[in-house]
Coordinates of C-alpha atoms in Angstrom, one line a residue:
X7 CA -12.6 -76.2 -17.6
X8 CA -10.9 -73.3 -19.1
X9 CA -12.0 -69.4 -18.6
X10 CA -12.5 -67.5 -20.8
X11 CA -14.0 -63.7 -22.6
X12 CA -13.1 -60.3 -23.7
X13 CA -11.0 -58.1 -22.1
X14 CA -13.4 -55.1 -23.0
X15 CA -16.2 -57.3 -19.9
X16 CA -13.1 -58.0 -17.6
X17 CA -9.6 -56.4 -17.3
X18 CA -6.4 -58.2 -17.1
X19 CA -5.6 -57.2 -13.5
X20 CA -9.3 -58.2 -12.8
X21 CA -9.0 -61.7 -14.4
X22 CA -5.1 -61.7 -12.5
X23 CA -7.1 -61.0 -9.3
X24 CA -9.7 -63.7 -9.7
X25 CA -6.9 -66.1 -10.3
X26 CA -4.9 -64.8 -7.0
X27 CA -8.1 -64.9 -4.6
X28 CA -9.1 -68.5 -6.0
X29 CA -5.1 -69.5 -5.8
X30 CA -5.3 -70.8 -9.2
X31 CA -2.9 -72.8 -10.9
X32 CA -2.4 -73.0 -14.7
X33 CA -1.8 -70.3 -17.9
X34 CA -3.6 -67.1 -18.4
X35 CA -2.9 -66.5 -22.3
X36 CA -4.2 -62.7 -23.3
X37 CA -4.2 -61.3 -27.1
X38 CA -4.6 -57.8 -28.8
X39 CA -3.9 -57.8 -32.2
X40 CA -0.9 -59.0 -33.3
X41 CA 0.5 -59.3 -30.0
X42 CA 0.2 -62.2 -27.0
X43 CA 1.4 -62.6 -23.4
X44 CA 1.2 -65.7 -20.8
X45 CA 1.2 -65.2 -17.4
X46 CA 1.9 -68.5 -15.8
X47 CA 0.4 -69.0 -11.7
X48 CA 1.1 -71.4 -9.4
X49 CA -1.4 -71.5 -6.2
X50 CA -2.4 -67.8 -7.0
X51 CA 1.2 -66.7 -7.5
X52 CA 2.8 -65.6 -10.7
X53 CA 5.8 -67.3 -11.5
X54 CA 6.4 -66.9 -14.8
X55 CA 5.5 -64.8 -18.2
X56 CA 7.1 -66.8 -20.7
X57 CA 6.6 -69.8 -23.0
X58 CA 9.4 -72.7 -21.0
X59 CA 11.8 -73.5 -23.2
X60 CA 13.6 -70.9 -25.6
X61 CA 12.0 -69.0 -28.5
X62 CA 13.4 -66.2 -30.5
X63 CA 10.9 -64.0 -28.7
X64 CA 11.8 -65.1 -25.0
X65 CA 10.8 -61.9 -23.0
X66 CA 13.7 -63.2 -20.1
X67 CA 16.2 -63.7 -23.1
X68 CA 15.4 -60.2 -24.6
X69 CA 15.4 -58.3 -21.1
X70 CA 18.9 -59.6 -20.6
X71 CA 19.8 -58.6 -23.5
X72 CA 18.7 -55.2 -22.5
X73 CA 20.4 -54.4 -19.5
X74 CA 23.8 -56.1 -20.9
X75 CA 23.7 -59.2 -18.2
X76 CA 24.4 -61.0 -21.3
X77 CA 26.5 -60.4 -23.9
X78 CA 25.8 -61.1 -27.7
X79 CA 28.7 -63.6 -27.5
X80 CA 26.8 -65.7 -24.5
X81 CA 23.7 -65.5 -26.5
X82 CA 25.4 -67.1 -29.3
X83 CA 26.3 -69.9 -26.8
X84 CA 23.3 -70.6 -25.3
X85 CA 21.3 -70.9 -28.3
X86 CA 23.6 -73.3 -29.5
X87 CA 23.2 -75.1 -26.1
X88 CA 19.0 -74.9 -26.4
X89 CA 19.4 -76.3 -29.8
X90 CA 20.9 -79.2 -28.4
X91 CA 19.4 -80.0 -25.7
X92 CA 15.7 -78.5 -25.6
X93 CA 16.3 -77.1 -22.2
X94 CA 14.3 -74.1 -20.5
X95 CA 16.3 -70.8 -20.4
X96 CA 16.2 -70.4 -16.7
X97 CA 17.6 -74.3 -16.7
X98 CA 21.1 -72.9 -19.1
X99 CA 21.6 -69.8 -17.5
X100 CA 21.5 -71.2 -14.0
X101 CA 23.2 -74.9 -14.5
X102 CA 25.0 -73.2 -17.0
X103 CA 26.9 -71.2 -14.7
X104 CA 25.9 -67.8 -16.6
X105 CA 24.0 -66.3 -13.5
X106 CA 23.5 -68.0 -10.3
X107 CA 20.0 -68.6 -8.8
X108 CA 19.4 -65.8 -6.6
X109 CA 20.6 -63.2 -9.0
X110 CA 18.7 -64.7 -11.8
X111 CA 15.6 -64.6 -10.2
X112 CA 15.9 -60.6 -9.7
X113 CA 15.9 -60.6 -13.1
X114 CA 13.1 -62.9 -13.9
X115 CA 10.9 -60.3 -11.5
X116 CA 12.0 -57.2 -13.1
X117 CA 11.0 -59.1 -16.3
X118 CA 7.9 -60.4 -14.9
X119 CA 7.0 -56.6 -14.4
X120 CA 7.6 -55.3 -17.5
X121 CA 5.4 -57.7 -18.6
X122 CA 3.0 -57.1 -16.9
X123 CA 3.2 -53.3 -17.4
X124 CA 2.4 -54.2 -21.0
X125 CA -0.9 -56.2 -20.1
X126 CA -2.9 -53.6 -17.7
X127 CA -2.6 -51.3 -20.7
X128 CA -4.7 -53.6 -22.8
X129 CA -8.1 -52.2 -23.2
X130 CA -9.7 -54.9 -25.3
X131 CA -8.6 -58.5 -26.9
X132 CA -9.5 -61.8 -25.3
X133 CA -8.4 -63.6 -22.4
X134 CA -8.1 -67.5 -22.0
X135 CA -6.7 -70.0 -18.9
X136 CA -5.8 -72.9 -19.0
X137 CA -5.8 -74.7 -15.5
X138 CA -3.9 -77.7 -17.4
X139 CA -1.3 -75.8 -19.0
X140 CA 1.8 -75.9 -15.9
X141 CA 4.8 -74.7 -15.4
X142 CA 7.0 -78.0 -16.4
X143 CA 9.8 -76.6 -14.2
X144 CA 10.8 -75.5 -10.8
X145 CA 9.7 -71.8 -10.6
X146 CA 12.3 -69.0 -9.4
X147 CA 10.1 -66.6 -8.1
X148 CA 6.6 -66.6 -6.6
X149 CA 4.7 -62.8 -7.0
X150 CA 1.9 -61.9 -4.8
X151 CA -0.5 -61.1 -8.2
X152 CA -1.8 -58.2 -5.8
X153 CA 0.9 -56.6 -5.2
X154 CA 2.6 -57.1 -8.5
X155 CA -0.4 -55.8 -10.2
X156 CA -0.3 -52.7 -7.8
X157 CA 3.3 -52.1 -8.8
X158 CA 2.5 -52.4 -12.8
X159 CA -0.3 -49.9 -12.7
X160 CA 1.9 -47.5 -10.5
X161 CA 4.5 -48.0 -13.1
X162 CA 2.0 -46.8 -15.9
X163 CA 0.5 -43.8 -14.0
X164 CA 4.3 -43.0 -13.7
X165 CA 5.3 -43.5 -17.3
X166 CA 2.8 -41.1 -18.6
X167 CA 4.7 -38.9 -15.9
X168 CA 7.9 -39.9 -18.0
X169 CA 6.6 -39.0 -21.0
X170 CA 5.5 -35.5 -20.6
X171 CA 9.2 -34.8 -19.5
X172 CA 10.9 -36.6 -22.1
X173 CA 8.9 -35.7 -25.4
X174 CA 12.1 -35.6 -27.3
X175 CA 14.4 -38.4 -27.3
X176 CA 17.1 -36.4 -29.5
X177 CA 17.5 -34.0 -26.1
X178 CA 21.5 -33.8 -25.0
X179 CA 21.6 -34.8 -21.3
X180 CA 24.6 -33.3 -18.7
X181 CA 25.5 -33.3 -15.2
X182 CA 24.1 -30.2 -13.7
X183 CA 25.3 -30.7 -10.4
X184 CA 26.9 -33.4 -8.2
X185 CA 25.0 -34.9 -5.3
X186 CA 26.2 -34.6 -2.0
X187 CA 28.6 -37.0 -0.7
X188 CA 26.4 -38.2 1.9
X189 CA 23.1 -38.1 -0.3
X190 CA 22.1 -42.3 -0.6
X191 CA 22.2 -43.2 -4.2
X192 CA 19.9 -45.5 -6.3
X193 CA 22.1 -48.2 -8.0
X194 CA 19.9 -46.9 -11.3
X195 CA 21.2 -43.3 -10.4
X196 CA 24.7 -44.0 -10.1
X197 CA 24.6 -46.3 -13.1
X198 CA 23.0 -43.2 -15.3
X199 CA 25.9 -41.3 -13.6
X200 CA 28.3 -42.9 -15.5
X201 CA 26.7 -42.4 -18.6
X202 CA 25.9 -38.8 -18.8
X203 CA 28.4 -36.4 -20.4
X204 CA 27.2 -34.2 -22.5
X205 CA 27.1 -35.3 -25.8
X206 CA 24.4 -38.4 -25.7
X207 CA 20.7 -38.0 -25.9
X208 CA 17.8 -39.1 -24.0
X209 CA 17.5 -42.1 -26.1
X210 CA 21.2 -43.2 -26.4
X211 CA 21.5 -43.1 -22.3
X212 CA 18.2 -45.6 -22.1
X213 CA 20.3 -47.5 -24.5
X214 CA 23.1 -47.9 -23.4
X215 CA 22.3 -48.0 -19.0
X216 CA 21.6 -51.9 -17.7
X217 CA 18.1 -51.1 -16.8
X218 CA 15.5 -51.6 -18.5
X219 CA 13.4 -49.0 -20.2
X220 CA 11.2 -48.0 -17.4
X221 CA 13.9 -48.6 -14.9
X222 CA 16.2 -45.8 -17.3
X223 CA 13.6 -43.1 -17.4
X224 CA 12.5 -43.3 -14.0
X225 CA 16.3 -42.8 -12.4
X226 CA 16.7 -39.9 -15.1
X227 CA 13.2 -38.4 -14.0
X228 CA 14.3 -38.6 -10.3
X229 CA 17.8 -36.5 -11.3
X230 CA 16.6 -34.4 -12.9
X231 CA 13.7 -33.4 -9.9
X232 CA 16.8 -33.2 -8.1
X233 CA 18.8 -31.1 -10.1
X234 CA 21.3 -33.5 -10.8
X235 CA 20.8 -33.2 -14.4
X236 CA 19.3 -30.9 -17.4
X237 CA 19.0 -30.4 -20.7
X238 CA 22.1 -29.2 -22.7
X239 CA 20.9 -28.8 -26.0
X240 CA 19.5 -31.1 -28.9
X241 CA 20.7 -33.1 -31.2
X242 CA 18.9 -33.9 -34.8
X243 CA 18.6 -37.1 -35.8
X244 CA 21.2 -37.8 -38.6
X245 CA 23.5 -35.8 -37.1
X246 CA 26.9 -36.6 -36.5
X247 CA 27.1 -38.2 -32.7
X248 CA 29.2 -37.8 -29.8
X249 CA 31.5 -41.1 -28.5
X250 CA 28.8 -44.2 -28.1
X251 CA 28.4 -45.1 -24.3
X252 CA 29.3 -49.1 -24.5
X253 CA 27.1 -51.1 -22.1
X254 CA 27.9 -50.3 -18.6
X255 CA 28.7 -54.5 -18.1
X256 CA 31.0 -54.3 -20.6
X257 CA 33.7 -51.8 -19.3
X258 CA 37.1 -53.4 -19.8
X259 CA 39.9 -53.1 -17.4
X260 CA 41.7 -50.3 -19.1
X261 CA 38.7 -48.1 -19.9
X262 CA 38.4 -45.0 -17.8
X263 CA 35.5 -45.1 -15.8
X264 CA 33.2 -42.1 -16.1
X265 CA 32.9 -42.6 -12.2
X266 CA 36.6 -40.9 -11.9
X267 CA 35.4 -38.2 -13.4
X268 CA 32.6 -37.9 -10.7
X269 CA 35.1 -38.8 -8.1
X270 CA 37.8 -35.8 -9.8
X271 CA 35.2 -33.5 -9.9
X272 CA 34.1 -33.8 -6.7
X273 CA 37.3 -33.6 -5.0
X274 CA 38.0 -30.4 -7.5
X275 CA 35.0 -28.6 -5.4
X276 CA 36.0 -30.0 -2.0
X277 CA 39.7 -28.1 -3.0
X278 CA 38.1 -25.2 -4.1
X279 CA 35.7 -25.0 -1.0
X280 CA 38.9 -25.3 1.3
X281 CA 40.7 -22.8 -0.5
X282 CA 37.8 -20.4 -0.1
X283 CA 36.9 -21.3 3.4
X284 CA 40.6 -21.8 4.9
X285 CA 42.2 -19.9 7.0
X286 CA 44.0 -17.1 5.2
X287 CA 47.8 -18.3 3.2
X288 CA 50.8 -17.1 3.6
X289 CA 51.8 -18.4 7.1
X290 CA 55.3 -18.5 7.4
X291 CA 54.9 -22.0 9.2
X292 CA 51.7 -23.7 8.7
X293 CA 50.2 -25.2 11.5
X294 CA 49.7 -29.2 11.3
X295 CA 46.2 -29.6 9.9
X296 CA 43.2 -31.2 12.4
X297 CA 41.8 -34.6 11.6
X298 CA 38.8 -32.8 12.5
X299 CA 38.8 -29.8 10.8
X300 CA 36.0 -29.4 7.5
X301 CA 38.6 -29.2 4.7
X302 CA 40.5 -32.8 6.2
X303 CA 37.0 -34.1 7.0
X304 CA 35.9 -33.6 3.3
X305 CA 39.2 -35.1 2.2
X306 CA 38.3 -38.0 3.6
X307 CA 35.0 -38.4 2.8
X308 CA 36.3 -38.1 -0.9
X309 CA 38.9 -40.6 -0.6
X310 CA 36.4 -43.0 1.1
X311 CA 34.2 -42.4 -2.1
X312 CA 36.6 -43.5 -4.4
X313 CA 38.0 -46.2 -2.6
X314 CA 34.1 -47.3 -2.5
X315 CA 33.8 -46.9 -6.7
X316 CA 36.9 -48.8 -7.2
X317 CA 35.5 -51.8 -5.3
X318 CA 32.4 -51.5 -7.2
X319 CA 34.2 -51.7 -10.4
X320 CA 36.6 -53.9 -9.5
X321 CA 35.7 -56.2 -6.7
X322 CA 37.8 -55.5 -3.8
X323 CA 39.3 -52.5 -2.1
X324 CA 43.0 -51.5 -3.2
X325 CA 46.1 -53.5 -2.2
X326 CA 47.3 -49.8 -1.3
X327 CA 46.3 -46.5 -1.7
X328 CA 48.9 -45.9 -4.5
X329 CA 46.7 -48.4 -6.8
X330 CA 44.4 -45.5 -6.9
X331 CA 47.0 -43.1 -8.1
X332 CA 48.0 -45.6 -10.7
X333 CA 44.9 -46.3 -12.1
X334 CA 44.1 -42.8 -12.5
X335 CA 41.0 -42.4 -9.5
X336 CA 43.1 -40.0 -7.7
X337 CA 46.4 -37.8 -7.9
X338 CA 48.9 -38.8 -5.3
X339 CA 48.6 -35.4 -3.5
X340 CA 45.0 -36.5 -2.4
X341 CA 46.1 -39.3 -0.6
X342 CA 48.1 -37.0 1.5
X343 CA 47.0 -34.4 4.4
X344 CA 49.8 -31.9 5.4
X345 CA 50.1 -32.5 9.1
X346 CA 48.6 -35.5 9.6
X347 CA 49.9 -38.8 9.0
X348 CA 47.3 -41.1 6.9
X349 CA 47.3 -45.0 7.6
X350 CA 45.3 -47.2 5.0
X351 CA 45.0 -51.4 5.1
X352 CA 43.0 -53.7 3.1
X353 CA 41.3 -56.4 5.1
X354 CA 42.1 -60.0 4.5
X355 CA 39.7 -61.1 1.9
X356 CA 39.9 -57.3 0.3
X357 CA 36.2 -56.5 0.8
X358 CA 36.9 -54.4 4.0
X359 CA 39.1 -51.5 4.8
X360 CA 40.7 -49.7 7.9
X361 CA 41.7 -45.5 6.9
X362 CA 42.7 -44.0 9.9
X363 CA 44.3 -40.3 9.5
X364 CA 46.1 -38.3 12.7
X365 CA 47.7 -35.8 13.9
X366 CA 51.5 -35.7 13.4
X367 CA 53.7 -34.8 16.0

C-alpha cells in the first residue's frame, strides 16, 4: 500500500526518516509546483535520486556535466549509446569505460546530496511512495538517510551563510595571499586556486571549477575566512570580460597551468625572504650553504611542491628534474643550491620520488 500526504503535515527529511527506521524499500516521489524529485531506498538506505534509465533531465547526467567529468563530446556518445540500447546511465558510464565503479559512485553521492539539498527546502507539495516501484539495477552506493539528511540540512544552514557573503555574482575575485607550504589543502581549494586571477567573477569561477555549486562556494567561503582571497573590484554585466577559465578537466598538455604561477610566486617570496634574512653579501668567498639552514630548507620545500603539482597534472613525477625547467614549473637556477650537491630519482613506476640535497665538499 502506498504512503502518502502533504508536505505542509510531514517534512521530507521526516517522511526520509520514517522510511530509514522502518528500512523501507521502494520510491519516495515528492512535487512542488512545477518541479519533482525521486528518492529511491533500498532496506532504509538511499541509493539513488534518479529515474533508471536516461532522460534529458538526468540529475547524474547534468552533475557531470557540471564539474566537467564529462565532456560535451562524451555526452554526445552516450546518448547515442542510450538510444540504442535503453541502458541505465550508471550501466554506460561504468561498462562503458567512461568512469570506473568506485569513482563513479563518488559522484553518484555528491549528486545524491545536491539532491537532496533541494528537497528539505520544500515547505509544501505532496509526497507519495511506492514500495513497488525498485531500483531495476545494482545500486552504487547505500546512504545512511540519517546521516545524509543531517549533511543536506547542514549544507542549507551553510548556504544561507554563502549567500550573505556572495550577494554579487559580478564581484572580481584575486589571490590575496598564498597559503603556507605546509598548510593541508582541500582538493576544492586547490582547484579554485587555479582559477582565480583577477579578472573572473564570482559567478564565472563557480562556472568554470569541477565542483558543483555548493561545493564552489563553500571552498571560496573558506579562502576567503582565511585570507586567501578578496574582492578586487566589480565587474558589470555586459561588460567586456577577462580570458574565460576552460574547465579545469580540460587543461591540454601545452596550456600553462595557473598552478605554476602559484608554484613561481611562491618560490619568488621564499627568494625574497632569504635575501632579507641571509647573512649579509658581499663575501669574498661564500661559504657552502647548509642543507639545514631556513633559506635551503624552503628551497626544498618549494621544489617538493612543484614536483607534487606536476604529478597531479600529469600523472607521475618527472623523468628528471630538468622536465620541470622545460615545461616552464621552475627556472633551472631553482633546481640548484650553491654548496650543496642536489640528487633527484624517479621511482620505478613514476609515482614515487627520492630528493636528497648535501653538503659538497
Amino acid at each position: 500500500m502506498a504512503l502518502q500526504g502533504n508536505l505542509r503535515d510531514f517534512a521530507a527529511t521526516e517522511i526520509l526518516q520514517l522510511l530509514g527506521t522502518q528500512k523501507k524499500t521502494g520510491c519516495l516521489t515528492l512535487e512542488w509546483n512545477t518541479e519533482r524529485a525521486l528518492v529511491y531506498v533500498q532496506e532504509g538506505r538511499i541509493i539513488s535520486t534518479r529515474k533508471p534509465g536516461m532522460s534529458k533531465e538526468d540529475p547524474l547526467l547534468h552533475f557531470l556535466l557540471k564539474v566537467h567529468r564529462l565532456s560535451e563530446e562524451q555526452y554526445r556518445g552516450i546518448l547515442t549509446i542510450q538510444k540504442e540500447s535503453n541502458r541505465d546511465l550508471e550501466d554506460l558510464l561504468h561498462n562503458g569505460r567512461y568512469i570506473d565503479a568506485d569513482e563513479l559512485a563518488g559522484y553518484v553521492e555528491r549528486q545524491i546530496l545536491d539532491d537532496l539539498m533541494r528537497v528539505t527546502r520544500w515547505e509544501s507539495g505532496t509526497y507519495r511512495f511506492d514500495p513497488n516501484q525498485r531500483w531495476s539495477g545494482t545500486p552504487l552506493v547505500k546512504l545512511n538517510i540519517e546521516g545524509a539528511m543531517i549533511e543536506a540540512a547542514r549544507r542549507v544552514d551553510e548556504q544561507r551563510r554563502f549567500v550573505s557573503v556572495f550577494k554579487d555574482p559580478y564581484q572580481l575575485l584575486g589571490v590575496l595571499d598564498l597559503p603556507d607550504p605546509s598548510e593541508p589543502l582541500s582538493e576544492e581549494e586547490r582547484e579554485i586556486f587555479g582559477i582565480i586571477d583577477g579578472h573572473h567573477t564570482v559567478a564565472e569561477v563557480v562556472e568554470a571549477a569541477s565542483l558543483s555549486e555548493y561545493e564552489a562556494y563553500e571552498a571560496l567561503f573558506r579562502m576567503l575566512e582565511a585570507h586567501w582571497l578578496e574582492f578586487v573590484g566589480r565587474r558589470d554585466p555586459g561588460a567586456p570580460e577577462g580570458p574565460q577559465p576552460g574547465p579545469r578537466a580540460k587543461r591540454g598538455p601545452a596550456t600553462v597551468s595557473p598552478w605554476r604561477e602559484l608554484v613561481m610566486a611562491m618560490l619568488v617570496v621564499a627568494v625574497c625572504a632569504g635575501l632579507r634574512f641571509a647573512a649579509p653579501p658581499l663575501y669574498p668567498h661564500p661559504a657552502a650553504a647548509d642543507p639545514r639552514d631556513p633559506f635551503t630548507a624552503s628551497q626544498l620545500r618549494d621544489l617538493r611542491f612543484a614536483l607534487d603539482l606536476y604529478r597531479r597534472e600529469r600523472g607521475t613525477y618527472p623523468t628528471h628534474l630538468d622536465d620541470l625547467v622545460e615545461d616552464r614549473w621552475i627556472t633551472a637556477e631553482q633546481t640548484r643550491v650553491p654548496g650543496c650537491v642536489m640528487r633527484y630519482q624517479r621511482g620505478a613506476d613514476g609515482l614515487d620520488y627520492r630528493l636528497d640535497l648535501t653538503q659538497s665538499r
